Amino acid sequence: MEPFDIRPLGSSFGAEITGIDVRTMDDPAAAALHAAIDAHRVVVIRGQSLSPEAQKRFSRRLGPLVTLPYVKPLDGHPEVIAVLKEADEVKVSTFGSWWHADFSYLEEPPVYSILHALELPPKGGDTLFADLCTAYDALSSGMRRMLDPLQVMHSGFVYGTRTAVDGERGRARGVVISRGNADADVERAHPLVRFHAPTGRKALFASPTYTTRLADMTAEESRPLLEFLYGHMARPEYTLRQRWQPGDLLVWDNRAVNHLAVNDYDGYRRLLHRTTAGRERPAAAPT
Ligand SMILES: [Fe+2]
């Protein structure tokens, strides 16, 4: 018997959890919750009320806290960032508004991203997720065989540059992006097909935000295959949509899902607190 109620959100991934207060759960409940997150890969725990300190305490149960390149944290809480867009910010770029896995360009990218909803618009502001395990499994055997040994290059440079210095569009003030983090600007190779150890499944590991090209190929040569994969992984049957409720605490596994934030709530304030836990060097499946 689980120490919480759980029901599926999407057909292949995602779960909603109720009936638990993460501030007071005991160690067995925390372990069961961690196992549910690994199995479902996107989990929303409803009805939480967490201070930044309490959110950090919860996040540490999943792994060591990670501080983020590019993004200015909350005062006094270097491991917490405010994902904020103010009501008067219209037609601005927001943080994470196209498909990506968080900071996939790092040598050991973060595993779990954790968002706690504090203030929400009356409509819009959803977050979308794509199930990269099921998307991989759906490919033909020939395609999977071709993709399995490939490496792709990831870099924060393109996205970081675009959002830090954007001549055309303003940027949301709430998430302050800084430049000059050398670790985010290099191109780094990771397996295109990543092993998700908790489930023993393989997941596509690429995104239009951070993947620059296939290893040992030009961007132009890489584009047809990558564009096919981006279209494939974003098909509706592999995605789910998180409609935020106040108090939601949402955790996703960057090893196995991509996500994007929908920027469709101009005129309303939206504030979530974000923490990040665990790091892992992406690895291909054992053969
Ligand atoms: Fe993100």
Coordinates of C-alpha atoms and ligand atoms in Angstrom, one line a residue:
M1 CA 0.0 0.0 0.0
E2 CA 1.5 3.3 -1.1
P3 CA 1.6 6.1 1.5
F4 CA -0.2 8.3 -1.0
D5 CA -2.8 8.1 -3.7
I6 CA -1.5 8.0 -7.3
R7 CA -3.3 8.1 -10.6
P8 CA -1.9 8.3 -14.2
L9 CA -1.8 11.6 -16.0
G10 CA -0.8 10.5 -19.5
S11 CA -1.1 7.2 -21.4
S12 CA 2.5 6.3 -21.1
F13 CA 4.0 8.6 -18.4
G14 CA 3.1 11.1 -15.7
A15 CA 1.2 10.7 -12.5
E16 CA -0.8 12.8 -10.0
I17 CA -0.2 12.2 -6.3
T18 CA -2.5 13.3 -3.5
G19 CA -2.8 12.5 0.1
I20 CA 0.8 13.3 1.3
D21 CA 2.5 16.3 2.8
V22 CA 6.1 16.3 1.7
R23 CA 7.1 18.4 4.7
T24 CA 6.2 15.7 7.2
M25 CA 6.6 12.5 5.2
D26 CA 8.8 9.8 6.8
D27 CA 11.7 8.1 5.1
P28 CA 9.7 5.1 3.7
A29 CA 7.2 7.5 2.2
A30 CA 10.0 9.6 0.7
A31 CA 11.5 6.5 -0.8
A32 CA 8.2 5.4 -2.3
L33 CA 7.7 8.9 -3.7
H34 CA 11.2 8.8 -5.3
A35 CA 10.4 5.4 -6.8
A36 CA 7.1 6.8 -8.2
I37 CA 9.0 9.8 -9.8
D38 CA 11.5 7.4 -11.4
A39 CA 8.8 5.1 -12.7
H40 CA 6.4 7.8 -14.0
R41 CA 9.1 10.4 -14.9
V42 CA 6.7 13.4 -14.4
V43 CA 4.9 13.5 -11.1
V44 CA 2.7 16.3 -9.7
I45 CA 2.1 16.3 -6.0
R46 CA -1.0 18.4 -5.3
G47 CA -1.7 20.7 -2.4
Q48 CA 1.7 21.5 -1.0
S49 CA 2.8 24.7 0.7
L50 CA 6.5 25.0 0.8
S51 CA 8.9 27.8 1.9
P52 CA 12.1 28.0 -0.2
E53 CA 13.8 26.2 2.7
A54 CA 11.2 23.4 2.8
Q55 CA 11.4 23.0 -1.0
K56 CA 15.2 22.6 -0.7
R57 CA 14.7 20.0 2.1
F58 CA 12.3 18.0 -0.2
S59 CA 14.6 18.3 -3.2
R60 CA 17.6 17.0 -1.2
R61 CA 15.7 13.8 -0.7
L62 CA 16.1 13.2 -4.5
G63 CA 19.8 14.1 -4.7
P64 CA 22.3 16.8 -4.0
L65 CA 21.0 20.3 -4.9
V66 CA 22.3 21.8 -8.1
T67 CA 22.9 25.5 -8.7
L68 CA 22.2 26.6 -12.3
P69 CA 24.4 28.3 -14.8
Y70 CA 23.0 31.5 -16.4
V71 CA 20.2 32.1 -13.9
K72 CA 20.2 34.4 -10.9
P73 CA 18.8 32.7 -7.8
L74 CA 16.7 33.9 -4.9
D75 CA 18.4 36.2 -2.4
G76 CA 19.7 33.9 0.4
H77 CA 18.8 30.7 -1.4
P78 CA 21.4 30.0 -4.1
E79 CA 19.7 26.7 -5.0
V80 CA 16.3 28.3 -5.6
I81 CA 15.2 30.4 -8.6
A82 CA 12.0 32.3 -9.1
V83 CA 10.4 31.5 -12.4
L84 CA 8.5 34.7 -12.7
K85 CA 6.7 36.8 -15.3
E86 CA 4.9 40.0 -14.2
A87 CA 1.5 41.0 -15.4
D88 CA 2.9 44.1 -17.2
E89 CA 5.4 42.0 -19.2
V90 CA 3.8 41.4 -22.6
K91 CA 5.3 40.0 -25.7
V92 CA 8.5 39.0 -23.9
S93 CA 10.6 35.8 -24.2
T94 CA 10.2 33.5 -21.2
F95 CA 12.4 30.9 -19.7
G96 CA 12.3 27.5 -21.3
S97 CA 9.7 28.2 -23.9
W98 CA 10.8 25.6 -26.4
W99 CA 11.4 21.8 -26.0
H100 CA 14.5 20.9 -23.9
A101 CA 15.9 18.9 -21.1
D102 CA 17.4 21.2 -18.5
F103 CA 21.0 22.1 -19.0
S104 CA 21.6 19.1 -21.1
Y105 CA 24.9 20.7 -22.3
L106 CA 26.6 20.2 -19.0
E107 CA 29.0 17.3 -18.5
E108 CA 26.7 16.0 -15.8
P109 CA 23.3 17.5 -16.5
P110 CA 20.7 17.7 -13.7
V111 CA 18.4 14.8 -13.2
Y112 CA 15.3 16.1 -11.4
S113 CA 13.8 19.6 -11.9
I114 CA 11.3 20.6 -9.3
L115 CA 8.7 23.4 -9.6
H116 CA 6.4 24.7 -6.9
A117 CA 3.4 26.8 -8.1
L118 CA 2.9 29.9 -6.0
E119 CA 0.9 32.4 -8.2
L120 CA -0.8 31.3 -11.4
P121 CA -2.7 33.1 -14.2
P122 CA -6.4 32.4 -14.3
K123 CA -5.8 30.6 -17.6
G124 CA -2.8 29.5 -19.6
G125 CA 0.8 29.1 -18.4
D126 CA 0.7 25.3 -18.8
T127 CA 3.9 23.1 -19.0
L128 CA 4.2 20.4 -21.7
F129 CA 6.2 17.2 -21.4
A130 CA 7.3 14.7 -24.0
D131 CA 8.0 11.0 -23.2
L132 CA 11.4 10.3 -24.8
C133 CA 11.3 6.6 -23.8
T134 CA 8.0 5.9 -25.5
A135 CA 9.0 8.0 -28.5
Y136 CA 12.2 6.0 -28.8
D137 CA 10.4 2.7 -28.5
A138 CA 7.9 3.7 -31.3
L139 CA 10.7 4.0 -33.9
S140 CA 11.3 1.2 -36.3
S141 CA 14.0 -1.4 -35.4
G142 CA 16.2 -0.1 -38.3
M143 CA 16.0 3.5 -37.1
R144 CA 16.7 2.5 -33.5
R145 CA 19.7 0.4 -34.6
M146 CA 21.0 3.4 -36.6
L147 CA 20.5 5.8 -33.7
D148 CA 21.8 3.7 -30.8
P149 CA 25.5 4.3 -31.3
L150 CA 25.3 8.0 -32.3
Q151 CA 26.5 11.0 -30.2
V152 CA 25.0 14.5 -30.5
M153 CA 26.6 17.8 -29.5
H154 CA 24.8 20.0 -26.9
S155 CA 25.6 23.6 -26.0
G156 CA 24.1 26.3 -24.0
F157 CA 25.6 28.9 -26.2
V158 CA 22.9 29.4 -28.7
Y159 CA 20.1 29.6 -26.2
G160 CA 22.1 31.6 -23.6
T161 CA 23.2 34.1 -26.2
R162 CA 19.7 34.5 -27.6
T163 CA 18.0 35.0 -24.3
A164 CA 20.8 37.2 -22.7
V165 CA 21.2 39.5 -25.7
D166 CA 17.9 39.6 -27.6
G167 CA 17.7 42.6 -29.8
E168 CA 14.3 42.0 -31.1
R169 CA 12.2 41.0 -28.1
G170 CA 12.3 41.9 -24.5
R171 CA 12.9 39.2 -21.9
A172 CA 10.9 38.5 -18.8
R173 CA 12.5 40.4 -15.9
G174 CA 11.8 37.7 -13.3
V175 CA 14.4 35.3 -14.6
V176 CA 17.8 37.1 -14.8
I177 CA 20.0 35.4 -17.3
S178 CA 23.7 36.1 -17.0
R179 CA 26.4 35.4 -19.6
G180 CA 30.0 34.4 -19.2
N181 CA 29.7 30.9 -17.9
A182 CA 32.3 29.1 -19.9
D183 CA 31.0 25.7 -19.0
A184 CA 27.7 26.5 -20.7
D185 CA 29.3 27.8 -23.9
V186 CA 31.3 24.7 -25.0
E187 CA 29.9 22.0 -27.3
R188 CA 29.7 18.7 -25.5
A189 CA 29.0 15.2 -26.9
H190 CA 26.3 13.0 -25.2
P191 CA 24.7 9.8 -26.4
L192 CA 21.7 10.4 -28.6
V193 CA 20.1 7.4 -27.1
R194 CA 20.4 7.6 -23.3
F195 CA 19.9 4.8 -20.8
H196 CA 17.3 5.5 -18.1
A197 CA 18.6 3.2 -15.4
P198 CA 15.6 3.2 -13.1
T199 CA 13.3 1.8 -15.8
G200 CA 16.0 0.0 -17.9
R201 CA 14.6 1.9 -20.9
K202 CA 16.3 3.9 -23.6
A203 CA 15.4 7.5 -24.2
L204 CA 16.1 10.0 -27.0
F205 CA 18.3 12.7 -25.6
A206 CA 18.3 15.7 -27.9
S207 CA 16.3 19.0 -28.1
P208 CA 16.0 21.9 -30.5
T209 CA 17.0 24.2 -27.7
Y210 CA 20.4 22.8 -26.8
T211 CA 21.4 20.2 -29.5
T212 CA 23.6 21.7 -32.1
R213 CA 24.4 18.8 -34.4
L214 CA 25.4 15.1 -34.6
A215 CA 29.0 14.5 -33.5
D216 CA 31.5 14.5 -36.3
M217 CA 28.9 16.1 -38.7
T218 CA 28.0 19.6 -39.7
A219 CA 24.9 21.3 -38.5
E220 CA 23.5 21.3 -42.0
E221 CA 24.2 17.5 -42.4
S222 CA 22.6 16.8 -39.1
R223 CA 19.4 18.9 -39.6
P224 CA 17.2 16.4 -41.5
L225 CA 17.6 13.6 -38.9
L226 CA 17.3 16.0 -35.9
E227 CA 14.3 17.7 -37.3
F228 CA 12.6 14.4 -37.8
L229 CA 13.3 13.4 -34.2
Y230 CA 12.1 16.7 -32.8
G231 CA 8.8 16.3 -34.7
H232 CA 8.5 12.7 -33.7
M233 CA 9.1 13.2 -30.0
A234 CA 6.6 16.1 -29.9
R235 CA 3.7 14.0 -31.3
P236 CA 0.6 14.3 -29.2
E237 CA 0.6 10.7 -28.2
Y238 CA 4.0 11.1 -26.4
T239 CA 3.1 14.3 -24.6
L240 CA 1.1 15.5 -21.7
R241 CA 0.1 18.9 -20.5
Q242 CA 0.4 20.0 -16.9
R243 CA -2.5 22.4 -16.0
W244 CA -1.1 24.1 -12.9
Q245 CA -3.1 24.3 -9.7
P246 CA -1.9 26.5 -6.7
G247 CA 0.2 24.4 -4.4
D248 CA 1.3 21.9 -7.1
L249 CA 4.8 20.5 -6.6
L250 CA 5.9 19.0 -9.9
V251 CA 9.0 16.9 -10.4
W252 CA 10.3 15.7 -13.8
D253 CA 13.2 13.5 -14.8
N254 CA 15.4 15.2 -17.3
R255 CA 17.0 11.9 -18.3
A256 CA 13.7 10.7 -19.9
V257 CA 11.5 13.7 -20.8
N258 CA 11.7 17.0 -22.6
H259 CA 9.5 19.9 -21.5
L260 CA 8.5 23.4 -22.5
A261 CA 6.7 26.3 -20.8
V262 CA 3.8 27.7 -22.7
N263 CA 4.0 31.5 -22.8
D264 CA 0.3 32.4 -23.4
Y265 CA -0.7 34.4 -20.3
D266 CA 0.3 38.0 -21.0
G267 CA -1.4 40.3 -18.6
Y268 CA -1.1 38.0 -15.6
R269 CA 1.5 37.3 -13.0
R270 CA 3.0 33.8 -12.7
L271 CA 5.4 32.7 -10.1
L272 CA 6.9 29.3 -9.4
H273 CA 9.9 28.4 -7.3
R274 CA 12.3 26.0 -8.9
T275 CA 15.0 23.7 -7.5
T276 CA 17.1 21.1 -9.2
A277 CA 18.5 17.9 -7.7
G278 CA 21.0 15.2 -8.7
R279 CA 23.5 15.1 -11.6
E280 CA 24.3 12.3 -13.9
R281 CA 26.6 11.9 -16.9
P282 CA 24.4 10.6 -19.8
A283 CA 25.4 7.1 -20.8
A284 CA 24.3 4.8 -23.6
A285 CA 22.5 1.6 -22.7
P286 CA 24.8 -1.3 -21.7
T287 CA 25.1 -3.8 -24.6
Ligands
FE1 FE 13.4 23.9 -18.4

